[in-house]
Amino acid sequence: MSRLLAPLTRAVTYTRWLHLLVGAIIALVCGFVYPGFIRPGYGQWALMLLIPVPLLMAAAVIPVVRRAEGLQARLMLFPGAHARVEGGSGSREAGVSVAPSASWRDRGRTAVWLVLRLWAGCAVAFVTGQLMALALELVDATSGGPAEAESLIPVPGHGWVYGLLVPVPPLVLLGVVALAGRMMAWAALGLLGPSAAERLAALEERTEQLLERNRIARELHDSIGHALTVAVVQAGAARAAADPAFTDRALDAIEETGRAALEDLERVLLVLRESEQPASRRPTLTEADRLLDSARASGAEVDAEVLGALDTVPGPVSREGYRILQEALTNVLRHSGTVPIRVAVTVDDARLWLDVRNPLPTGAPVNGRGSGALAGGGSGLRGIRERAALLGGRARTGPDEGQWRVHVELPLG
């Protein structure tokens, strides 16, 4: 019983009712103006359903009409905050497009929707008028007064018994309205739903969002992971050295690395918050000396060789190359400690090569440095390969003649 009465307590039932009645206005206006009906009969009602159709067909050609119908359908046909039901607007509402017509197929679907809304609205308006008239006649029959409203179902006689039937027409009307509203909501999903081009655009936007989130996750992993690794190595080296001068240098390196990591973190948070403030500039390979000095300050011996002009590398490649080099150095410090590191950066007209090598620690497995880097595992090495693949390049990581090697090749065009 409660399920049957539930539509009576939902605001969406009445917004759907209003949506249907609004759809009948154009038919009523046309009927009253031309041919000038006063009290239309069955045939005249049928004519009123046909007169506005050419006007609706012409209106459907206008692209913005589809947007207007979509906005009305979203607001009035689907449960939202106004409906006092759980779930809010939900995913079904999102199935109605609010974009203008982009093709003749969209215009055709809009035309069908307008005609359907016209006919369904006229039907509901007719039923509403008849059932409300019947309810008034039952009230008159109960009180013994003259019947002032006329319906298709005459009320014979007078008597108090008709008072028991007064609630029946309104309840039937609400049931009809609830059913018609559900059918119109279902039709809206089919006729006002997104086209194939809109669905493809939405899928591409969703893919871009996922790629952006993955990129931000890699940025945080590389920047914060590098800073923490350097801080840990520096602190351990300073404690072991017990040298005030070395400790001062270690603290300076920790401070500089931490400040750079905070800048990266602030930039990423600005992107996530979609702030209107410009995000901080991402570092490029022209600032690779900062990474090398940070590794040297940790106690590692870094031998770097740069061939070619780094400032000629395109921005996206240079930024990703910086992060790849940062992750490679971080992996060395994390898994092998302060061992000698050889870094080679080569730039020519077509490609950028990054090569980072370091000795494998004693007792390391032949296929990796440790549990975090086995057989190409670990999020850091995976991130290096993903960055290279997104730029159309390739990355190879693994043991090479007793050394651990990260070799990355990126195209410049």
Short mmCIF file of C-alpha atoms in Angstrom, two decimals:
data_model
loop_
_atom_site.label_atom_id
_atom_site.label_comp_id
_atom_site.label_asym_id
_atom_site.label_seq_id
_atom_site.Cartn_x
_atom_site.Cartn_y
_atom_site.Cartn_z
CA MET A 1 0.00 0.00 0.00
CA SER A 2 2.83 2.39 0.88
CA ARG A 3 4.44 1.76 -2.51
CA LEU A 4 1.20 2.66 -4.27
CA LEU A 5 0.88 5.91 -2.34
CA ALA A 6 4.58 6.81 -2.60
CA PRO A 7 4.17 8.86 -5.83
CA LEU A 8 1.71 11.13 -4.00
CA THR A 9 4.46 12.31 -1.63
CA ARG A 10 7.11 12.91 -4.28
CA ALA A 11 7.48 16.34 -5.76
CA VAL A 12 8.72 14.87 -9.02
CA THR A 13 5.21 13.51 -9.67
CA TYR A 14 3.84 17.03 -9.74
CA THR A 15 6.75 18.51 -11.71
CA ARG A 16 6.15 15.84 -14.33
CA TRP A 17 2.45 16.73 -14.32
CA LEU A 18 3.33 20.37 -14.90
CA HIS A 19 5.78 19.39 -17.65
CA LEU A 20 3.00 17.50 -19.45
CA LEU A 21 0.48 20.32 -19.10
CA VAL A 22 2.95 22.87 -20.44
CA GLY A 23 3.36 20.69 -23.50
CA ALA A 24 -0.36 21.06 -24.23
CA ILE A 25 -0.37 24.86 -24.12
CA ILE A 26 0.56 25.30 -27.76
CA ALA A 27 -2.31 23.03 -28.83
CA LEU A 28 -4.81 24.93 -26.69
CA VAL A 29 -3.57 28.29 -27.97
CA CYS A 30 -3.77 27.14 -31.58
CA GLY A 31 -7.23 25.69 -30.99
CA PHE A 32 -8.59 28.83 -29.40
CA VAL A 33 -7.04 31.14 -32.02
CA TYR A 34 -7.59 28.99 -35.09
CA PRO A 35 -10.12 27.52 -35.80
CA GLY A 36 -11.38 29.25 -32.63
CA PHE A 37 -12.76 26.38 -30.54
CA ILE A 38 -14.67 27.31 -27.39
CA ARG A 39 -15.78 23.93 -26.07
CA PRO A 40 -13.95 21.41 -28.27
CA GLY A 41 -15.44 17.98 -28.85
CA TYR A 42 -13.70 14.76 -29.78
CA GLY A 43 -13.09 15.68 -33.40
CA GLN A 44 -11.93 19.13 -32.50
CA TRP A 45 -9.54 17.74 -29.91
CA ALA A 46 -8.06 15.49 -32.62
CA LEU A 47 -7.66 18.50 -34.89
CA MET A 48 -5.95 20.43 -32.12
CA LEU A 49 -3.37 17.63 -31.95
CA LEU A 50 -2.47 18.09 -35.62
CA ILE A 51 -2.52 21.88 -36.13
CA PRO A 52 0.71 22.63 -34.13
CA VAL A 53 2.75 19.75 -35.64
CA PRO A 54 4.20 21.80 -38.56
CA LEU A 55 5.18 24.56 -36.13
CA LEU A 56 6.95 22.04 -33.90
CA MET A 57 8.73 20.51 -36.87
CA ALA A 58 10.03 23.93 -37.84
CA ALA A 59 11.08 24.69 -34.26
CA ALA A 60 13.01 21.41 -34.03
CA VAL A 61 15.33 22.61 -36.81
CA ILE A 62 16.67 25.36 -34.49
CA PRO A 63 19.64 23.80 -32.62
CA VAL A 64 19.02 25.60 -29.30
CA VAL A 65 15.51 24.12 -29.00
CA ARG A 66 17.05 20.76 -28.13
CA ARG A 67 19.02 22.37 -25.32
CA ALA A 68 15.88 24.06 -23.96
CA GLU A 69 13.95 20.78 -24.01
CA GLY A 70 16.84 18.94 -22.39
CA LEU A 71 17.09 21.44 -19.55
CA GLN A 72 13.33 21.25 -18.91
CA ALA A 73 13.42 17.46 -18.94
CA ARG A 74 16.34 17.33 -16.50
CA LEU A 75 14.66 19.74 -14.11
CA MET A 76 11.09 18.44 -14.24
CA LEU A 77 11.14 14.77 -15.25
CA PHE A 78 13.84 13.34 -12.99
CA PRO A 79 14.20 13.25 -9.20
CA GLY A 80 16.45 16.00 -7.97
CA ALA A 81 16.92 18.03 -4.84
CA HIS A 82 13.34 19.26 -5.29
CA ALA A 83 11.96 15.70 -5.19
CA ARG A 84 12.87 14.81 -1.59
CA VAL A 85 14.02 11.34 -2.63
CA GLU A 86 17.34 9.65 -2.04
CA GLY A 87 19.87 9.60 -4.79
CA GLY A 88 19.60 13.21 -5.92
CA SER A 89 19.57 13.85 -9.63
CA GLY A 90 21.32 10.56 -10.23
CA SER A 91 22.83 9.15 -13.37
CA ARG A 92 19.51 8.94 -15.25
CA GLU A 93 19.20 12.71 -15.37
CA ALA A 94 22.68 12.84 -16.87
CA GLY A 95 21.35 10.64 -19.69
CA VAL A 96 19.50 13.68 -21.07
CA SER A 97 21.66 15.92 -23.23
CA VAL A 98 21.66 19.68 -22.81
CA ALA A 99 23.72 20.34 -25.93
CA PRO A 100 22.25 22.00 -29.03
CA SER A 101 21.44 19.85 -32.04
CA ALA A 102 24.63 19.02 -33.91
CA SER A 103 23.17 16.91 -36.74
CA TRP A 104 19.97 16.33 -38.63
CA ARG A 105 19.53 13.13 -36.66
CA ASP A 106 19.45 15.21 -33.48
CA ARG A 107 16.92 17.55 -35.07
CA GLY A 108 14.75 14.59 -36.08
CA ARG A 109 14.80 13.15 -32.56
CA THR A 110 13.94 16.59 -31.20
CA ALA A 111 10.98 16.84 -33.57
CA VAL A 112 9.67 13.45 -32.46
CA TRP A 113 10.08 14.51 -28.83
CA LEU A 114 8.16 17.77 -29.37
CA VAL A 115 5.27 15.98 -31.07
CA LEU A 116 5.22 13.29 -28.38
CA ARG A 117 5.21 15.94 -25.66
CA LEU A 118 2.35 17.74 -27.44
CA TRP A 119 0.18 14.65 -27.74
CA ALA A 120 0.96 13.31 -24.26
CA GLY A 121 0.34 16.76 -22.78
CA CYS A 122 -3.01 17.10 -24.53
CA ALA A 123 -4.04 13.63 -23.35
CA VAL A 124 -3.12 14.39 -19.75
CA ALA A 125 -4.80 17.82 -19.95
CA PHE A 126 -7.97 16.19 -21.27
CA VAL A 127 -7.96 13.51 -18.55
CA THR A 128 -7.23 16.15 -15.90
CA GLY A 129 -10.17 18.28 -16.98
CA GLN A 130 -12.57 15.34 -17.17
CA LEU A 131 -11.66 13.79 -13.82
CA MET A 132 -11.69 17.11 -11.98
CA ALA A 133 -15.10 17.88 -13.53
CA LEU A 134 -16.34 14.48 -12.39
CA ALA A 135 -15.11 15.16 -8.85
CA LEU A 136 -17.00 18.48 -8.80
CA GLU A 137 -20.17 16.80 -10.07
CA LEU A 138 -19.89 14.23 -7.27
CA VAL A 139 -19.61 17.07 -4.75
CA ASP A 140 -22.72 18.72 -6.23
CA ALA A 141 -24.56 15.40 -6.19
CA THR A 142 -23.66 14.92 -2.52
CA SER A 143 -24.91 18.37 -1.50
CA GLY A 144 -28.01 18.17 -3.69
CA GLY A 145 -27.08 21.28 -5.65
CA PRO A 146 -27.17 21.66 -9.43
CA ALA A 147 -24.26 20.23 -11.39
CA GLU A 148 -22.20 23.09 -12.81
CA ALA A 149 -19.41 21.03 -14.35
CA GLU A 150 -19.90 18.64 -17.18
CA SER A 151 -17.90 15.45 -17.67
CA LEU A 152 -18.15 12.53 -20.03
CA ILE A 153 -19.35 10.38 -17.13
CA PRO A 154 -22.70 11.75 -15.93
CA VAL A 155 -23.66 11.43 -12.26
CA PRO A 156 -27.24 10.16 -11.95
CA GLY A 157 -29.28 11.57 -9.09
CA HIS A 158 -28.31 12.97 -5.73
CA GLY A 159 -27.44 11.49 -2.34
CA TRP A 160 -24.85 11.34 0.38
CA VAL A 161 -23.41 8.11 -1.03
CA TYR A 162 -21.76 10.12 -3.80
CA GLY A 163 -19.63 11.79 -1.16
CA LEU A 164 -17.78 8.52 -0.68
CA LEU A 165 -16.78 8.61 -4.36
CA VAL A 166 -15.42 12.15 -4.38
CA PRO A 167 -11.76 11.08 -3.65
CA VAL A 168 -11.80 8.50 -6.45
CA PRO A 169 -11.32 10.81 -9.48
CA PRO A 170 -8.36 12.71 -7.93
CA LEU A 171 -6.68 9.42 -6.97
CA VAL A 172 -7.21 8.02 -10.45
CA LEU A 173 -5.88 11.25 -11.90
CA LEU A 174 -2.72 11.06 -9.80
CA GLY A 175 -2.21 7.46 -10.87
CA VAL A 176 -2.53 8.44 -14.54
CA VAL A 177 -0.17 11.37 -14.03
CA ALA A 178 2.42 9.19 -12.28
CA LEU A 179 2.31 6.60 -15.06
CA ALA A 180 2.44 9.22 -17.83
CA GLY A 181 5.33 10.98 -16.11
CA ARG A 182 7.33 7.77 -15.91
CA MET A 183 6.72 7.10 -19.60
CA MET A 184 7.80 10.62 -20.55
CA ALA A 185 10.98 10.28 -18.48
CA TRP A 186 11.75 7.03 -20.28
CA ALA A 187 11.06 8.67 -23.66
CA ALA A 188 13.31 11.61 -22.76
CA LEU A 189 16.25 9.27 -22.23
CA GLY A 190 15.76 7.87 -25.72
CA LEU A 191 14.90 11.00 -27.68
CA LEU A 192 16.87 13.65 -25.77
CA GLY A 193 19.76 11.40 -24.83
CA PRO A 194 23.28 12.17 -26.05
CA SER A 195 24.12 11.39 -29.64
CA ALA A 196 26.98 9.10 -30.65
CA ALA A 197 29.22 12.14 -31.13
CA GLU A 198 28.33 13.49 -27.68
CA ARG A 199 28.97 10.11 -26.06
CA LEU A 200 32.34 9.91 -27.80
CA ALA A 201 33.20 13.44 -26.65
CA ALA A 202 32.21 12.57 -23.07
CA LEU A 203 34.32 9.41 -23.23
CA GLU A 204 37.30 11.39 -24.51
CA GLU A 205 36.84 13.95 -21.73
CA ARG A 206 36.69 11.18 -19.14
CA THR A 207 39.83 9.62 -20.60
CA GLU A 208 41.61 12.98 -20.44
CA GLN A 209 40.60 13.32 -16.79
CA LEU A 210 41.94 9.86 -15.96
CA LEU A 211 45.20 10.58 -17.79
CA GLU A 212 45.52 13.87 -15.92
CA ARG A 213 44.96 12.14 -12.59
CA ASN A 214 47.57 9.53 -13.45
CA ARG A 215 49.99 12.26 -14.44
CA ILE A 216 49.40 14.10 -11.17
CA ALA A 217 49.90 10.87 -9.24
CA ARG A 218 53.22 10.32 -11.00
CA GLU A 219 54.22 13.93 -10.32
CA LEU A 220 53.56 13.52 -6.61
CA HIS A 221 55.29 10.14 -6.49
CA ASP A 222 58.40 11.42 -8.25
CA SER A 223 58.70 14.77 -6.48
CA ILE A 224 57.74 13.82 -2.93
CA GLY A 225 59.41 10.41 -3.17
CA HIS A 226 62.65 11.99 -4.33
CA ALA A 227 62.57 14.58 -1.56
CA LEU A 228 61.93 12.01 1.16
CA THR A 229 64.57 9.66 -0.20
CA VAL A 230 67.18 12.43 -0.27
CA ALA A 231 66.22 13.55 3.24
CA VAL A 232 66.50 10.02 4.63
CA VAL A 233 69.86 9.37 2.94
CA GLN A 234 71.22 12.76 4.00
CA ALA A 235 70.14 12.31 7.59
CA GLY A 236 71.67 8.84 7.78
CA ALA A 237 74.92 10.01 6.19
CA ALA A 238 75.17 12.98 8.56
CA ARG A 239 74.66 10.75 11.59
CA ALA A 240 77.26 8.28 10.37
CA ALA A 241 79.84 10.96 9.49
CA ALA A 242 79.58 12.80 12.81
CA ASP A 243 81.16 15.78 11.03
CA PRO A 244 79.64 19.22 11.73
CA ALA A 245 80.61 20.54 8.30
CA PHE A 246 79.07 17.54 6.52
CA THR A 247 75.99 17.82 8.72
CA ASP A 248 75.56 21.47 7.68
CA ARG A 249 75.82 20.53 4.01
CA ALA A 250 73.32 17.71 4.54
CA LEU A 251 70.83 20.03 6.23
CA ASP A 252 71.21 22.54 3.39
CA ALA A 253 70.50 19.81 0.86
CA ILE A 254 67.48 18.61 2.84
CA GLU A 255 66.16 22.17 3.06
CA GLU A 256 66.58 22.82 -0.67
CA THR A 257 65.04 19.50 -1.68
CA GLY A 258 62.14 19.95 0.74
CA ARG A 259 61.45 23.46 -0.56
CA ALA A 260 61.35 22.19 -4.15
CA ALA A 261 59.01 19.38 -3.12
CA LEU A 262 56.70 21.84 -1.39
CA GLU A 263 56.56 23.94 -4.57
CA ASP A 264 55.63 20.88 -6.59
CA LEU A 265 53.01 19.91 -4.04
CA GLU A 266 51.50 23.40 -4.10
CA ARG A 267 51.37 23.36 -7.89
CA VAL A 268 49.60 19.98 -7.95
CA LEU A 269 47.10 21.07 -5.30
CA LEU A 270 46.31 24.19 -7.32
CA VAL A 271 45.52 21.98 -10.31
CA LEU A 272 43.33 19.66 -8.24
CA ARG A 273 41.41 22.57 -6.77
CA GLU A 274 40.97 24.11 -10.22
CA SER A 275 42.10 27.40 -8.83
CA GLU A 276 42.15 30.46 -11.10
CA GLN A 277 45.62 31.24 -9.84
CA PRO A 278 48.39 30.11 -12.23
CA ALA A 279 50.16 26.95 -11.17
CA SER A 280 53.91 27.04 -10.60
CA ARG A 281 56.01 26.18 -13.63
CA ARG A 282 57.05 22.54 -13.90
CA PRO A 283 60.82 21.97 -13.92
CA THR A 284 62.59 20.97 -17.14
CA LEU A 285 65.87 19.28 -18.04
CA THR A 286 67.60 22.65 -18.08
CA GLU A 287 67.34 22.43 -14.28
CA ALA A 288 68.80 18.92 -14.12
CA ASP A 289 71.82 20.27 -12.20
CA ARG A 290 69.53 20.62 -9.19
CA LEU A 291 68.86 16.88 -9.25
CA LEU A 292 72.54 16.03 -9.70
CA ASP A 293 73.63 18.34 -6.89
CA SER A 294 70.98 16.85 -4.62
CA ALA A 295 72.28 13.34 -5.31
CA ARG A 296 75.88 14.48 -4.75
CA ALA A 297 74.90 16.14 -1.48
CA SER A 298 73.52 12.78 -0.36
CA GLY A 299 77.03 11.35 -0.60
CA ALA A 300 76.75 9.70 -4.01
CA GLU A 301 79.46 10.26 -6.60
CA VAL A 302 77.69 11.48 -9.73
CA ASP A 303 79.46 11.62 -13.08
CA ALA A 304 77.26 13.50 -15.54
CA GLU A 305 77.74 14.06 -19.24
CA VAL A 306 75.45 16.28 -21.33
CA LEU A 307 75.72 16.31 -25.11
CA GLY A 308 73.54 18.72 -27.04
CA ALA A 309 71.52 21.79 -26.18
CA LEU A 310 68.92 21.01 -23.51
CA ASP A 311 67.12 24.31 -24.13
CA THR A 312 66.14 23.11 -27.61
CA VAL A 313 64.16 20.17 -26.23
CA PRO A 314 60.37 20.76 -26.55
CA GLY A 315 58.62 21.64 -23.29
CA PRO A 316 56.58 18.44 -22.78
CA VAL A 317 59.59 16.22 -23.53
CA SER A 318 61.89 18.30 -21.33
CA ARG A 319 59.46 18.23 -18.39
CA GLU A 320 58.89 14.49 -18.62
CA GLY A 321 62.62 13.93 -19.07
CA TYR A 322 63.27 15.82 -15.84
CA ARG A 323 60.84 13.59 -13.97
CA ILE A 324 62.34 10.44 -15.50
CA LEU A 325 65.83 11.49 -14.44
CA GLN A 326 64.53 12.38 -10.99
CA GLU A 327 62.91 8.98 -10.55
CA ALA A 328 66.02 7.16 -11.81
CA LEU A 329 68.25 8.96 -9.30
CA THR A 330 65.72 8.39 -6.53
CA ASN A 331 65.70 4.66 -7.25
CA VAL A 332 69.49 4.54 -7.02
CA LEU A 333 69.55 6.28 -3.63
CA ARG A 334 66.62 4.25 -2.33
CA HIS A 335 67.77 0.79 -3.38
CA SER A 336 71.56 1.04 -3.68
CA GLY A 337 72.51 3.90 -1.39
CA THR A 338 75.37 6.32 -2.04
CA VAL A 339 77.04 4.42 -4.87
CA PRO A 340 78.75 5.93 -7.92
CA ILE A 341 76.23 7.03 -10.54
CA ARG A 342 76.88 7.75 -14.19
CA VAL A 343 74.37 9.98 -15.97
CA ALA A 344 74.41 10.63 -19.72
CA VAL A 345 72.00 13.03 -21.44
CA THR A 346 72.20 13.27 -25.21
CA VAL A 347 70.17 15.51 -27.52
CA ASP A 348 70.17 15.57 -31.30
CA ASP A 349 67.75 16.84 -33.93
CA ALA A 350 65.26 14.00 -33.48
CA ARG A 351 65.66 12.33 -30.10
CA LEU A 352 66.59 12.69 -26.46
CA TRP A 353 68.48 9.89 -24.70
CA LEU A 354 68.72 9.51 -20.92
CA ASP A 355 71.03 6.89 -19.49
CA VAL A 356 71.56 6.32 -15.76
CA ARG A 357 73.85 3.56 -14.49
CA ASN A 358 75.02 2.45 -11.07
CA PRO A 359 76.71 -0.67 -9.64
CA LEU A 360 74.42 -3.33 -8.28
CA PRO A 361 74.79 -3.81 -4.50
CA THR A 362 76.49 -6.95 -3.28
CA GLY A 363 74.10 -9.87 -3.03
CA ALA A 364 71.45 -8.28 -5.20
CA PRO A 365 69.35 -10.67 -7.32
CA VAL A 366 70.40 -10.92 -10.96
CA ASN A 367 67.12 -9.51 -12.18
CA GLY A 368 66.89 -6.46 -9.96
CA ARG A 369 68.18 -4.45 -7.03
CA GLY A 370 65.60 -5.51 -4.53
CA SER A 371 61.94 -6.19 -3.94
CA GLY A 372 60.93 -2.78 -5.20
CA ALA A 373 62.58 -3.19 -8.57
CA LEU A 374 62.30 -6.85 -9.45
CA ALA A 375 61.84 -7.58 -13.11
CA GLY A 376 60.68 -4.10 -13.88
CA GLY A 377 58.32 -3.92 -10.92
CA GLY A 378 57.74 -1.01 -8.62
CA SER A 379 55.67 2.08 -9.26
CA GLY A 380 58.74 4.22 -9.98
CA LEU A 381 60.03 2.11 -12.86
CA ARG A 382 56.50 1.64 -14.13
CA GLY A 383 56.06 5.41 -14.07
CA ILE A 384 59.24 5.83 -16.14
CA ARG A 385 57.95 3.44 -18.77
CA GLU A 386 54.51 5.11 -18.79
CA ARG A 387 56.01 8.56 -19.26
CA ALA A 388 58.14 7.35 -22.12
CA ALA A 389 55.24 5.53 -23.78
CA LEU A 390 52.97 8.59 -23.59
CA LEU A 391 55.55 10.58 -25.53
CA GLY A 392 55.97 7.85 -28.14
CA GLY A 393 59.33 6.73 -26.75
CA ARG A 394 60.58 3.67 -24.95
CA ALA A 395 62.38 2.84 -21.71
CA ARG A 396 64.49 -0.13 -20.71
CA THR A 397 65.31 -0.84 -17.08
CA GLY A 398 67.26 -3.72 -15.61
CA PRO A 399 70.68 -5.24 -14.97
CA ASP A 400 73.34 -4.67 -17.61
CA GLU A 401 76.84 -6.13 -17.16
CA GLY A 402 76.83 -5.91 -13.38
CA GLN A 403 75.17 -2.53 -13.30
CA TRP A 404 71.60 -1.34 -12.97
CA ARG A 405 70.69 0.66 -16.04
CA VAL A 406 67.80 2.97 -16.91
CA HIS A 407 67.87 3.83 -20.60
CA VAL A 408 65.16 6.05 -22.06
CA GLU A 409 64.72 7.23 -25.63
CA LEU A 410 62.22 10.03 -26.36
CA PRO A 411 61.32 11.53 -29.76
CA LEU A 412 61.47 15.32 -30.02
CA GLY A 413 58.79 15.68 -32.67
#
